[in-house]
Coordinates of C-alpha atoms in Angstrom, one line a residue:
X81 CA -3.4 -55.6 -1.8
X82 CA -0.4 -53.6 -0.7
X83 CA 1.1 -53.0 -4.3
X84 CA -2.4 -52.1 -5.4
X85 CA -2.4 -49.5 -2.4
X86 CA 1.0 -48.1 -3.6
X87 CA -0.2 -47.6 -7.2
X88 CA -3.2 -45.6 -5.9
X89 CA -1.1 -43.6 -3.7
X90 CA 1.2 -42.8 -6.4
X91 CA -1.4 -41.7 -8.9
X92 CA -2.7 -39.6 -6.3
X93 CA 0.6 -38.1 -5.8
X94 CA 0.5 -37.5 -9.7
X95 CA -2.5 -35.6 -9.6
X96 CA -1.9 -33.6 -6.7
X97 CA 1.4 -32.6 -8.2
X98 CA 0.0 -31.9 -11.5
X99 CA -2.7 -29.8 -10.2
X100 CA -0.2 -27.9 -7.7
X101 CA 2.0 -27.5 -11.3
X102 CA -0.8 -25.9 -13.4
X103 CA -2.0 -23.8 -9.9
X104 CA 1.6 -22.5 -9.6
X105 CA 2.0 -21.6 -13.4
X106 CA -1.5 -19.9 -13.3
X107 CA -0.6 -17.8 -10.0
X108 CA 2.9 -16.9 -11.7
X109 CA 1.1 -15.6 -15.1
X110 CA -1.0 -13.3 -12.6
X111 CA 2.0 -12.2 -11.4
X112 CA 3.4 -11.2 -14.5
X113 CA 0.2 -9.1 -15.6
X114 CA 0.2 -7.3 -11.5
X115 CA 3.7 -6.3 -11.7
X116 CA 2.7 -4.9 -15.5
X117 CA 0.5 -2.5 -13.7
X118 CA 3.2 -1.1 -11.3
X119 CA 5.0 2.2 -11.9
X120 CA 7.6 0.7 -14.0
X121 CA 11.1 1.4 -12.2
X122 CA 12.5 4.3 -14.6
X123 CA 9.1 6.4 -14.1
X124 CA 9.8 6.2 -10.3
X125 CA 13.9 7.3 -10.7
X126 CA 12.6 10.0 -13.1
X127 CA 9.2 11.5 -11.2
X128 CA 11.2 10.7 -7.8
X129 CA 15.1 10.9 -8.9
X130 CA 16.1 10.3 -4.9
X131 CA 13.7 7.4 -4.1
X132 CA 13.5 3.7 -3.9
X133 CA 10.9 1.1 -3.8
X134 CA 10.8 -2.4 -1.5
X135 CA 8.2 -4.4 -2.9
X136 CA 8.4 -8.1 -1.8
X137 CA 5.4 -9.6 -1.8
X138 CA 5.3 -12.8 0.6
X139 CA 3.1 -15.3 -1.6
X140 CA 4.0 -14.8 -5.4
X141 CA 1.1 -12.6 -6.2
X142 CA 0.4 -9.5 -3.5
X143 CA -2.1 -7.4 -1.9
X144 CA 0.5 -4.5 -0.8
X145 CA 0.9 -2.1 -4.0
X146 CA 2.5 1.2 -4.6
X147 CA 1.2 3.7 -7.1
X148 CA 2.2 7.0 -8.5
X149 CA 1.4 9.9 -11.1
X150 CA 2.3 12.9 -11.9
X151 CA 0.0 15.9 -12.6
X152 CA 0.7 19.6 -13.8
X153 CA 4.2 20.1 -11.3
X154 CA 2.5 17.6 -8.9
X155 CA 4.0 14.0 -8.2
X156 CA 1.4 11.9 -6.5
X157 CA 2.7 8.4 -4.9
X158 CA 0.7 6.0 -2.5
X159 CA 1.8 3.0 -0.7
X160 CA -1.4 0.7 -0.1
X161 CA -2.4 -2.4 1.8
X162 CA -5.7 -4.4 0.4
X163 CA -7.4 -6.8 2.6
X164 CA -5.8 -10.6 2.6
X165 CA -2.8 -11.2 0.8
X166 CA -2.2 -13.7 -2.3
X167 CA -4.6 -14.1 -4.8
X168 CA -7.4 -12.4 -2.9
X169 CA -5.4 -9.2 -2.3
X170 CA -4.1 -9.1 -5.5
X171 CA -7.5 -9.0 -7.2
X172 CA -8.1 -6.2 -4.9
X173 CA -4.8 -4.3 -5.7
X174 CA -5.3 -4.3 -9.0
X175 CA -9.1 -2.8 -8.3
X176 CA -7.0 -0.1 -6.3
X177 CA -4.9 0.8 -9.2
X178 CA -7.7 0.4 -12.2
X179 CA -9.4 2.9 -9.7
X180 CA -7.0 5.7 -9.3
X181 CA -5.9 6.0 -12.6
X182 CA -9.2 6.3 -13.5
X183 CA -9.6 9.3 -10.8
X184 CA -6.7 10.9 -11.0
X185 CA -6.0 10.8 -14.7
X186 CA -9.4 10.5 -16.3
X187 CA -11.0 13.2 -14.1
X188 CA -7.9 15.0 -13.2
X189 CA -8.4 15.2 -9.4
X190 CA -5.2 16.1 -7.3
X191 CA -6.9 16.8 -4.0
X192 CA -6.0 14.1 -1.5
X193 CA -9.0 13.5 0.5
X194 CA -11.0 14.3 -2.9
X195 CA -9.3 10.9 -4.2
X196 CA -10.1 8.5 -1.6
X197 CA -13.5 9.6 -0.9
X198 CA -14.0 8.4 -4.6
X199 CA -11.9 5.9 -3.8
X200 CA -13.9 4.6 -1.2
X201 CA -17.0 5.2 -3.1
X202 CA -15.9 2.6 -6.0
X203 CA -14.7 -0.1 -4.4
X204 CA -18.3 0.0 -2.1
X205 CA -19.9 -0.2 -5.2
X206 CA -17.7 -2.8 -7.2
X207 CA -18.0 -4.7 -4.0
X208 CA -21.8 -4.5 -3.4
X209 CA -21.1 -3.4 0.1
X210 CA -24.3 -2.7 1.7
X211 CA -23.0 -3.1 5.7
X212 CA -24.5 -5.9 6.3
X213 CA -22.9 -7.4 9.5
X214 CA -22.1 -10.7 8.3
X215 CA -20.0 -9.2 5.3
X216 CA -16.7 -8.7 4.3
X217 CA -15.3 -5.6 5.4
X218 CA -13.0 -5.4 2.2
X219 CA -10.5 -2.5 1.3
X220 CA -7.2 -1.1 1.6
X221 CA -5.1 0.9 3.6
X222 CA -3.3 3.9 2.0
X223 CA -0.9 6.8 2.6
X224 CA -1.3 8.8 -0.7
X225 CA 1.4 12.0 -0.4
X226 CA 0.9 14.6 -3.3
X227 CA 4.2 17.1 -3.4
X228 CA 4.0 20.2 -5.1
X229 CA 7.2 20.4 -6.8
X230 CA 7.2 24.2 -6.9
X231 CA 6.7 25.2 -3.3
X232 CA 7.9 22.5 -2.3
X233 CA 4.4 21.2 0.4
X234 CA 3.4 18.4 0.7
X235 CA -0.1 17.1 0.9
X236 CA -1.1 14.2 2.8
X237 CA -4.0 12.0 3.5
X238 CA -3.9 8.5 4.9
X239 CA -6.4 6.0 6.2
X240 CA -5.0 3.8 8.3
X241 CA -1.1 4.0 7.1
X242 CA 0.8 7.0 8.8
X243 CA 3.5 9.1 6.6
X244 CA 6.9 9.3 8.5
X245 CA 9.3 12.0 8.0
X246 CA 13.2 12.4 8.4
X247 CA 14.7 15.6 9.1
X248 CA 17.8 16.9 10.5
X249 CA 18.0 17.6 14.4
X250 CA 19.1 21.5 13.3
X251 CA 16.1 22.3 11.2
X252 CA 13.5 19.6 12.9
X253 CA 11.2 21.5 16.1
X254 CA 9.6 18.3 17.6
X255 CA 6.7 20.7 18.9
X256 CA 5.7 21.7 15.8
X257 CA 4.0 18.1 14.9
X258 CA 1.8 15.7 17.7
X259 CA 4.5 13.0 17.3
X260 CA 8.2 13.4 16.7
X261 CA 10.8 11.9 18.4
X262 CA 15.0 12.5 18.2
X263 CA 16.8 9.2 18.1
X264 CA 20.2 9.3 19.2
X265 CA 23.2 8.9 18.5
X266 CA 21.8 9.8 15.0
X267 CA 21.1 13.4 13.7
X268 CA 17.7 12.7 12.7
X269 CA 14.6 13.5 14.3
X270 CA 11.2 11.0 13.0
X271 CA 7.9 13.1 12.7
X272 CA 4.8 10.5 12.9
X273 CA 2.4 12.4 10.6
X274 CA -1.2 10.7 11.8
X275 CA -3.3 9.7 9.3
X276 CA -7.1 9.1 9.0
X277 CA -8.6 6.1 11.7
X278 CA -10.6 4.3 8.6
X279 CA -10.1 1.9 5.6
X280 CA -10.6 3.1 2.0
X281 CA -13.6 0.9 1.9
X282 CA -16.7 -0.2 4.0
X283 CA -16.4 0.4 7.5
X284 CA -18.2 0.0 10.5
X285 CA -18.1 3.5 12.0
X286 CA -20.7 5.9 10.7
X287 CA -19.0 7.6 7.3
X288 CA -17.1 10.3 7.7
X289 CA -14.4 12.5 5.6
X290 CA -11.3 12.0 4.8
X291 CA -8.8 15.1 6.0
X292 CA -5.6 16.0 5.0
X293 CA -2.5 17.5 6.3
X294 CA -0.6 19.9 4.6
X295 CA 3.7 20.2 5.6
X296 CA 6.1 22.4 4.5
X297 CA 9.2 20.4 3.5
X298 CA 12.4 21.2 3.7
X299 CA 15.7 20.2 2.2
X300 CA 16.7 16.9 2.8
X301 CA 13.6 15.7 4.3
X302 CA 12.9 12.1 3.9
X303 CA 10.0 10.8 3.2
X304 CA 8.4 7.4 4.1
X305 CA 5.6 5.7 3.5
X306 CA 5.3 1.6 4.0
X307 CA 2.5 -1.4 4.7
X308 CA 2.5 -3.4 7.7
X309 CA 4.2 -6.1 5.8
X310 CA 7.1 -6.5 7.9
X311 CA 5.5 -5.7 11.1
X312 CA 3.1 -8.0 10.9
X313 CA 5.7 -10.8 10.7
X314 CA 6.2 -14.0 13.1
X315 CA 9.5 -15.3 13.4
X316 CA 11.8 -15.4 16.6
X317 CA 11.8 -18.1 19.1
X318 CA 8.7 -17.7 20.6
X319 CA 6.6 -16.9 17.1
X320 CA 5.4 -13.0 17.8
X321 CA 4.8 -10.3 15.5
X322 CA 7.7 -8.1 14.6
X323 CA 5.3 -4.9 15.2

C-alpha cells in the first residue's frame, strides 16, 4: 500500500511540475511579445537624451508600463499603473499601449486631457463597463507629461499618479506651486505637481474632466514620473508597506 501511495504521489509531482513547466514557458513568451511593445531603449536616449527608465516588473509579465512618442517638436512620455499585476495587468498594459498609439499617432492628438478622456472612453468600452456595482473597476493610473521642446513647457495631466520635479534651491520659489518642499543638506527643492483624483477607467464618482497643468521648465529641472511599485512593497520586520 505504501509503495503504491509513493508512486501516486510521484506522478502527481510529475504533473504538477510539468504543468508549472509549460505555465512558466507560456508566461515567459508573453513576456517577450510585452517588452516588444515598449519604447525600445535607443528611442528613449534619443527623444529623451538625459533620461532613464526602471522597469522591474515583480512577476515575469507586468501591469506597470511606460510609453512615449514624439509629435511635431513635442515628446510625449507616460508612466502607467493598470489594475492587478501579472498576467491580468499585463493584458491590460498592453490595452493601454494599443490605445494610445492609436490616439496619439492615428488621430494626432497632443492635448493631455484630450488623450485620456479618450483613453478612458476605450478601455470602458473594450471592457463593457456599465457601473454596475458588483463589477470590476478596471483601469490604470497615469502621469502623461507632453514637453514642448521649443519653449521649453511642459504639459501635464495625471490621474491618480503625481509628476515630481527637481529644481535647484536658487531658481526653485516653493510658493509658486501647492506643494514643494527643500530637503536639506541637498540643493534641491521637490515640487509635488497634483494630478487628477480618478482612474483612466470606470469609476465610481460621477464623470468628470480630466485638467491639466501647464509649467514652465527651467534648466536642469528634473523630471519624475513613477508607479506605486515600490511603495507598495512589504518587507521589514514587521511586514508594512514601504509607502
Amino acid at each position: 500500500i505504501i509503495a503504491e501511495q509513493k508512486k501516486e504521489v510521484e506522478h502527481q509531482k510529475e504533473i504538477v511540475e510539468e504543468k508549472q513547466t509549460e505555465i512558466l514557458d507560456s508566461i515567459t513568451y508573453a513576456k517577450r511579445i510585452q517588452e516588444a511593445i515598449l519604447p525600445p531603449t535607443r528611442l528613449v536616449k534619443s527623444w529623451l537624451p538625459d533620461s532613464f527608465v526602471l522597469y522591474k516588473p515583480k512577476d515575469i509579465v507586468a501591469g506597470d508600463f511606460y510609453w512615449l512618442e514624439k509629435m511635431e517638436n513635442k515628446v510625449l512620455f507616460a508612466a502607467a499603473d493598470c489594475t492587478g499585476h501579472g498576467v491580468p495587468g499585463a493584458f491590460m498594459s498592453m490595452l493601454g499601449i494599443g490605445f494610445l498609439n492609436e490616439i496619439v499617432i492615428e488621430n494626432g492628438i497632443i492635448n493631455g486631457p484630450k488623450i485620456l478622456e479618450l483613453l478612458r472612453a476605450k478601455i470602458i468600452k473594450a471592457l463593457e463597463q456599465k457601473g454596475a456595482e458588483y463589477q470590476q473597476k478596471d483601469g490604470m493610473d497615469l502621469a502623461l507629461c507632453i514637453w514642448d521642446k521649443t519653449d521649453n513647457m511642459l504639459e501635464f495631466t495625471g490621474a491618480n499618479n503625481a509628476l515630481y520635479i527637481m529644481r535647484h534651491n536658487e531658481k526653485a520659489v516653493p510658493t509658486d506651486f501647492d506643494k514643494a518642499e527643500r530637503i536639506e543638506p541637498f540643493d534641491w527643492t521637490i515640487i509635488e505637481i497634483a494630478p487628477n483624483k480618478m482612474p483612466v477607467g470606470f469609476h465610481s464618482e460621477e464623470k468628470q474632466d480630466f485638467i491639466s497643468q501647464r509649467i514652465q521648465l527651467l534648466a536642469d529641472d528634473r523630471l519624475i514620473t513613477f508607479t506605486d511599485g515600490f511603495a507598495d512593497q512589504f518587507g521589514g520586520e514587521k511586514g508594512k508597506k514601504l509607502k
